[in-house]
XYZ file of C-alpha atoms in Angstrom:
384
model
C -42.820 -8.189 20.972
C -39.027 -8.084 21.364
C -38.270 -10.494 18.512
C -36.823 -9.082 15.294
C -35.180 -10.317 12.117
C -32.425 -7.703 12.311
C -31.163 -5.408 15.053
C -29.064 -2.447 13.979
C -26.905 -0.709 16.577
C -26.329 2.972 15.865
C -28.817 5.568 14.661
C -26.593 7.856 12.612
C -26.567 7.990 8.817
C -25.296 4.424 8.313
C -27.751 2.780 10.706
C -30.744 4.831 9.608
C -30.223 4.225 5.888
C -29.481 0.512 6.236
C -32.457 -0.015 8.570
C -34.754 1.552 5.991
C -33.355 -0.551 3.140
C -33.800 -3.748 5.163
C -37.362 -2.789 6.110
C -38.074 -2.395 2.394
C -37.190 -6.098 2.136
C -40.043 -6.868 4.553
C -37.756 -7.685 7.479
C -38.698 -6.856 11.060
C -36.078 -4.229 11.904
C -35.116 -2.664 15.229
C -32.816 0.367 15.210
C -31.149 1.087 18.552
C -29.630 4.511 19.252
C -28.053 5.366 22.593
C -28.933 9.089 22.548
C -32.420 10.534 22.955
C -31.462 13.404 20.632
C -29.411 13.342 17.462
C -25.842 13.532 18.770
C -23.396 11.713 16.516
C -20.790 12.137 13.801
C -23.489 12.521 11.139
C -25.070 15.540 12.806
C -21.700 17.226 13.317
C -20.692 17.017 9.671
C -20.754 19.120 6.524
C -23.273 16.936 4.647
C -21.247 17.012 1.439
C -21.994 14.442 -1.284
C -18.616 13.950 -2.970
C -19.842 12.157 -6.071
C -16.599 13.062 -7.861
C -14.381 10.981 -5.543
C -14.518 7.559 -7.213
C -11.123 6.148 -8.158
C -11.922 2.602 -9.346
C -14.774 0.694 -10.949
C -16.573 0.033 -7.651
C -16.353 3.500 -6.106
C -17.151 5.204 -9.408
C -20.302 3.107 -9.715
C -21.270 3.927 -6.126
C -20.704 7.654 -6.753
C -22.905 7.622 -9.825
C -25.659 5.634 -8.150
C -25.375 7.724 -4.991
C -26.018 11.065 -6.637
C -28.894 9.537 -8.623
C -30.545 8.377 -5.388
C -30.476 11.926 -4.020
C -32.286 13.337 -7.036
C -35.466 11.515 -5.962
C -34.786 11.047 -2.251
C -37.137 13.710 -0.883
C -40.005 12.197 -2.854
C -39.070 8.637 -1.815
C -38.784 9.394 1.891
C -41.607 11.924 2.064
C -39.465 14.544 3.766
C -37.284 17.351 2.415
C -33.590 16.637 3.109
C -32.469 19.962 1.564
C -30.700 18.294 -1.352
C -28.935 20.702 -3.692
C -25.883 20.967 -5.885
C -23.173 23.514 -5.187
C -19.500 24.092 -5.833
C -16.807 22.613 -3.618
C -13.716 24.808 -3.437
C -10.468 23.255 -2.249
C -8.393 26.318 -1.387
C -4.708 26.085 -2.255
C -2.474 27.683 0.357
C -0.420 30.701 -0.730
C 2.746 28.632 -0.198
C 1.534 25.749 -2.378
C 2.153 25.506 -6.110
C -1.263 25.430 -7.842
C -0.218 23.351 -10.835
C 1.498 20.579 -8.868
C -1.441 20.503 -6.429
C -3.820 20.245 -9.376
C -1.930 17.211 -10.683
C -2.350 15.385 -7.356
C -6.134 15.410 -7.825
C -6.257 13.877 -11.295
C -6.932 10.359 -9.947
C -10.622 11.042 -9.336
C -13.180 10.094 -11.979
C -14.400 13.694 -12.132
C -11.330 15.907 -12.384
C -11.377 19.361 -10.749
C -11.027 22.698 -12.492
C -8.028 24.779 -11.447
C -9.005 28.353 -10.568
C -6.674 31.275 -10.013
C -7.157 33.763 -7.174
C -9.412 36.059 -9.170
C -11.650 33.208 -10.359
C -11.823 31.842 -6.816
C -12.853 35.211 -5.436
C -15.503 35.592 -8.129
C -17.020 32.243 -7.152
C -16.681 32.780 -3.379
C -16.273 36.453 -2.363
C -15.830 35.569 1.340
C -12.467 33.867 0.731
C -9.396 35.941 1.630
C -7.421 35.801 -1.609
C -4.231 36.930 0.169
C -4.206 33.535 1.933
C -4.398 31.425 -1.226
C -2.657 30.860 -4.533
C -5.781 29.464 -6.163
C -8.342 26.697 -5.699
C -9.705 23.471 -7.139
C -13.369 23.449 -8.087
C -15.353 20.197 -7.838
C -19.079 19.611 -8.435
C -20.644 18.683 -5.102
C -23.988 17.610 -3.757
C -25.229 18.648 -0.332
C -27.919 17.753 2.202
C -28.800 18.671 5.767
C -27.290 15.841 7.892
C -29.871 15.898 10.683
C -32.752 16.010 8.220
C -31.269 12.951 6.481
C -31.405 10.918 9.699
C -34.901 12.139 10.537
C -36.222 11.386 7.039
C -34.826 7.851 6.915
C -36.023 6.978 10.408
C -39.532 8.264 9.724
C -39.618 6.238 6.500
C -38.372 3.189 8.413
C -41.205 3.490 10.946
C -43.802 3.860 8.192
C -42.617 0.457 6.925
C -43.132 -1.068 10.360
C -39.596 -0.740 11.693
C -38.941 0.327 15.278
C -36.552 2.957 16.613
C -35.637 2.862 20.294
C -33.345 5.152 22.322
C -31.496 2.586 24.403
C -27.840 1.994 25.173
C -26.658 -1.477 24.184
C -24.928 -3.154 27.122
C -23.952 -6.383 25.380
C -24.340 -8.400 22.213
C -25.645 -11.865 23.100
C -24.574 -15.073 21.386
C -24.942 -18.799 21.842
C -21.526 -20.313 21.153
C -20.656 -18.581 17.856
C -24.152 -17.586 16.788
C -25.961 -14.288 17.392
C -29.149 -14.471 19.458
C -29.783 -10.820 20.395
C -28.741 -7.843 22.517
C -29.210 -6.516 26.019
C -29.801 -2.823 26.655
C -30.149 -0.826 29.840
C -33.906 -1.439 29.711
C -34.639 -4.573 27.691
C -33.488 -7.745 26.008
C -34.121 -8.136 22.287
C -33.697 -11.259 20.185
C -32.642 -11.463 16.541
C -30.632 -13.771 14.326
C -28.761 -10.856 12.753
C -27.058 -7.841 14.308
C -25.368 -5.113 12.295
C -22.912 -2.693 13.878
C -23.472 0.854 12.574
C -22.215 2.642 15.668
C -19.181 4.228 14.029
C -16.315 4.602 16.474
C -18.301 2.801 19.194
C -18.443 -0.315 17.017
C -14.793 -0.885 17.867
C -15.481 -1.304 21.582
C -18.383 -3.665 20.844
C -16.090 -5.791 18.683
C -13.398 -5.811 21.353
C -15.903 -7.059 23.917
C -16.656 -9.937 21.538
C -12.959 -10.712 21.101
C -12.906 -9.599 17.461
C -10.182 -7.437 15.952
C -11.068 -5.588 12.747
C -9.268 -2.612 11.142
C -11.742 -0.074 12.500
C -10.331 2.997 14.241
C -11.491 6.499 15.130
C -10.529 10.128 15.467
C -11.935 12.900 17.649
C -13.483 15.523 15.349
C -13.943 19.035 16.712
C -15.898 21.817 15.015
C -18.168 24.809 15.588
C -21.897 24.865 14.803
C -23.604 28.264 14.564
C -27.205 29.480 14.523
C -28.487 31.166 11.329
C -26.424 34.215 10.369
C -26.990 36.991 7.798
C -23.634 36.512 6.036
C -23.896 34.346 2.905
C -21.409 31.654 1.867
C -22.000 30.497 -1.715
C -19.831 27.371 -1.791
C -18.498 24.558 0.383
C -14.937 25.550 1.309
C -12.195 23.152 2.402
C -8.388 23.331 2.366
C -6.660 21.509 -0.464
C -4.798 18.899 1.560
C -4.841 15.133 2.033
C -3.082 15.346 5.378
C -6.024 13.945 7.336
C -6.341 10.877 5.104
C -2.565 10.389 5.103
C -2.496 10.616 8.904
C -5.304 8.073 9.232
C -3.437 5.730 6.894
C -0.208 5.996 8.891
C -2.001 5.412 12.186
C -3.921 2.430 10.786
C -0.659 0.860 9.626
C 0.650 1.159 13.205
C -2.469 -0.476 14.615
C -0.744 -3.215 16.584
C 1.192 -0.628 18.558
C -1.415 2.093 18.958
C -4.785 0.401 19.425
C -3.969 -2.414 21.851
C -5.356 -0.466 24.792
C -7.070 2.823 25.505
C -4.798 5.795 26.088
C -4.888 9.570 25.887
C -1.779 9.707 23.704
C -2.144 11.988 20.687
C -1.044 10.169 17.505
C -2.337 12.606 14.923
C -3.594 16.192 14.784
C -4.921 17.804 11.592
C -6.647 21.199 11.408
C -8.807 21.967 8.365
C -10.151 25.493 7.936
C -13.374 24.904 6.048
C -17.001 25.986 6.177
C -20.470 25.161 4.889
C -23.674 27.144 5.255
C -26.943 25.203 5.415
C -30.115 26.405 3.744
C -31.463 27.729 7.060
C -28.448 30.077 7.301
C -26.552 28.171 10.000
C -22.901 27.185 9.600
C -20.552 24.315 10.309
C -17.059 25.756 10.744
C -13.679 24.063 10.606
C -12.572 20.636 11.728
C -9.788 19.359 13.949
C -9.150 15.624 13.647
C -7.203 14.188 16.582
C -6.360 10.504 16.744
C -6.470 9.465 20.396
C -7.269 5.782 21.125
C -9.712 6.540 23.928
C -13.364 7.238 23.130
C -13.691 9.325 26.292
C -10.415 11.215 26.078
C -10.751 14.754 27.500
C -10.485 17.534 24.905
C -9.742 21.137 25.900
C -12.667 22.937 24.285
C -11.217 26.426 24.853
C -7.936 25.669 23.102
C -9.679 23.726 20.360
C -12.188 26.463 19.592
C -9.457 29.115 19.482
C -7.453 27.029 17.001
C -10.515 26.634 14.809
C -11.413 30.324 14.857
C -7.824 31.446 14.220
C -7.587 29.167 11.174
C -10.949 30.310 9.817
C -9.951 33.954 10.343
C -7.152 33.479 7.842
C -9.216 32.021 5.007
C -12.802 33.192 5.737
C -12.365 36.210 8.042
C -16.033 37.258 8.056
C -17.014 33.904 9.615
C -14.381 33.674 12.337
C -16.313 35.499 15.038
C -19.801 34.159 14.424
C -21.488 33.022 17.625
C -21.549 29.265 17.821
C -21.114 26.148 19.913
C -18.044 23.912 19.952
C -18.626 20.174 19.527
C -16.540 17.021 19.711
C -17.534 13.660 18.232
C -15.805 10.428 17.244
C -15.424 9.530 13.560
C -14.660 5.972 12.443
C -12.185 5.128 9.696
C -10.671 1.936 8.356
C -7.438 0.877 6.665
C -6.852 0.982 2.921
C -10.568 1.114 2.040
C -13.300 3.775 1.846
C -15.560 1.667 4.108
C -15.735 -1.513 6.179
C -18.841 -3.471 5.200
C -19.679 -7.159 5.425
C -20.380 -10.255 7.465
C -17.954 -10.994 10.285
C -16.937 -14.612 9.869
C -16.115 -15.391 13.493
C -19.748 -15.050 14.654
C -22.735 -16.171 12.610
C -25.257 -13.364 12.191
C -22.890 -10.486 13.003
C -22.116 -7.806 10.384
C -20.597 -4.348 10.240
C -21.469 -1.258 8.166
C -19.030 1.467 9.164
C -15.742 3.300 8.541
C -16.913 5.415 5.587
C -14.557 8.097 4.269
C -17.320 9.766 2.198
C -20.503 8.543 3.872
C -23.067 10.784 2.207
C -22.204 9.509 -1.260
C -21.365 5.876 -0.466
C -23.899 4.916 2.245
C -27.224 5.163 0.322
C -26.224 2.982 -2.666
C -24.104 0.567 -0.647
C -26.920 0.057 1.861
C -29.093 -1.167 -1.014
C -26.445 -3.636 -2.150
C -25.795 -4.873 1.374
C -29.483 -5.253 2.215
C -29.975 -7.278 -0.956
C -26.988 -9.459 -0.035
C -28.243 -10.098 3.502
C -31.654 -11.159 2.178
C -30.711 -12.958 -1.038
C -27.078 -13.919 -0.445
C -25.852 -12.563 -3.778
C -22.749 -10.369 -4.068
C -23.349 -8.195 -7.122
C -20.807 -5.419 -6.514
C -18.164 -6.352 -3.946
C -17.408 -9.171 -1.544
C -19.285 -8.762 1.731
C -17.417 -11.499 3.583
C -14.822 -10.083 5.978
């Protein structure tokens, strides 16, 4: 009963989607998630589908296929994931030049529209126009993150897949070949294991003596219950500071990631907001790069920083009642994701490090599942 074709570690968006796609290939799939409730980077996210963000042939194709998947996803999975289209507004700070900022975003396959303060206010009345010089408008898709996980896992189980809430203690191998995993409760055997545990995948790899360019930040934000105020768009600041910081830290990997520490190597505050269809909000994000998964974060200071920043750009949302959260978000170096077979150990793969997971994960999971079953690389190389 504990024998499977594939074991996937991590029950967030990446693990849930990939498990489902592999079950569609008639594989016996076990999805292992350490938490008994949804408590991961997927849940504490905005749920934005950035299908405009492709910059080369591969990512453009994934963006196009990704948004097409969402158009029929509720019907396919048999559960409403709250898919919709809305406007994404990148607010341009009052001290930034709108035209030069606009030029920095021309690399994407869907270019934004530059809006002045009046046009921005017309599209999103909650924005404080005294804090901006304009905005960039992108077309955006959106889903409810927790409903996405639930829908994919339910669809997985209908196909015969199993989902278990168990913490993986170790990945088991015989010489350089995968044979299974041990959890706190059980031992499971499989010839293939796929790491979809986001930031926690790094510690699993380290325990196996494998060094891949997979890193993580501590993301802090505020989740609120339904509120009567209405936000019409997805609002984010027009800055690439977070991605630039991640790139700089990744390039210093040999120095920074050799051992766990509570040293702060990067700190980026983004004053954004999204309102879900049930009226609840996700507010702000602080991304702190600290190479310790369990590093203590001062929730009082963090929440004050978030609310102060939101008060400047979206003042009517700053004092909404809500709960502060901290989670770990994986990122990689020089790529929008880290996906493929890990050559050092036969049967071990990784599916993690996504910069825009909601647009890239669904189509890429289909390609990767097809590769694992049929061995054909039709889009990118899956050999790491």
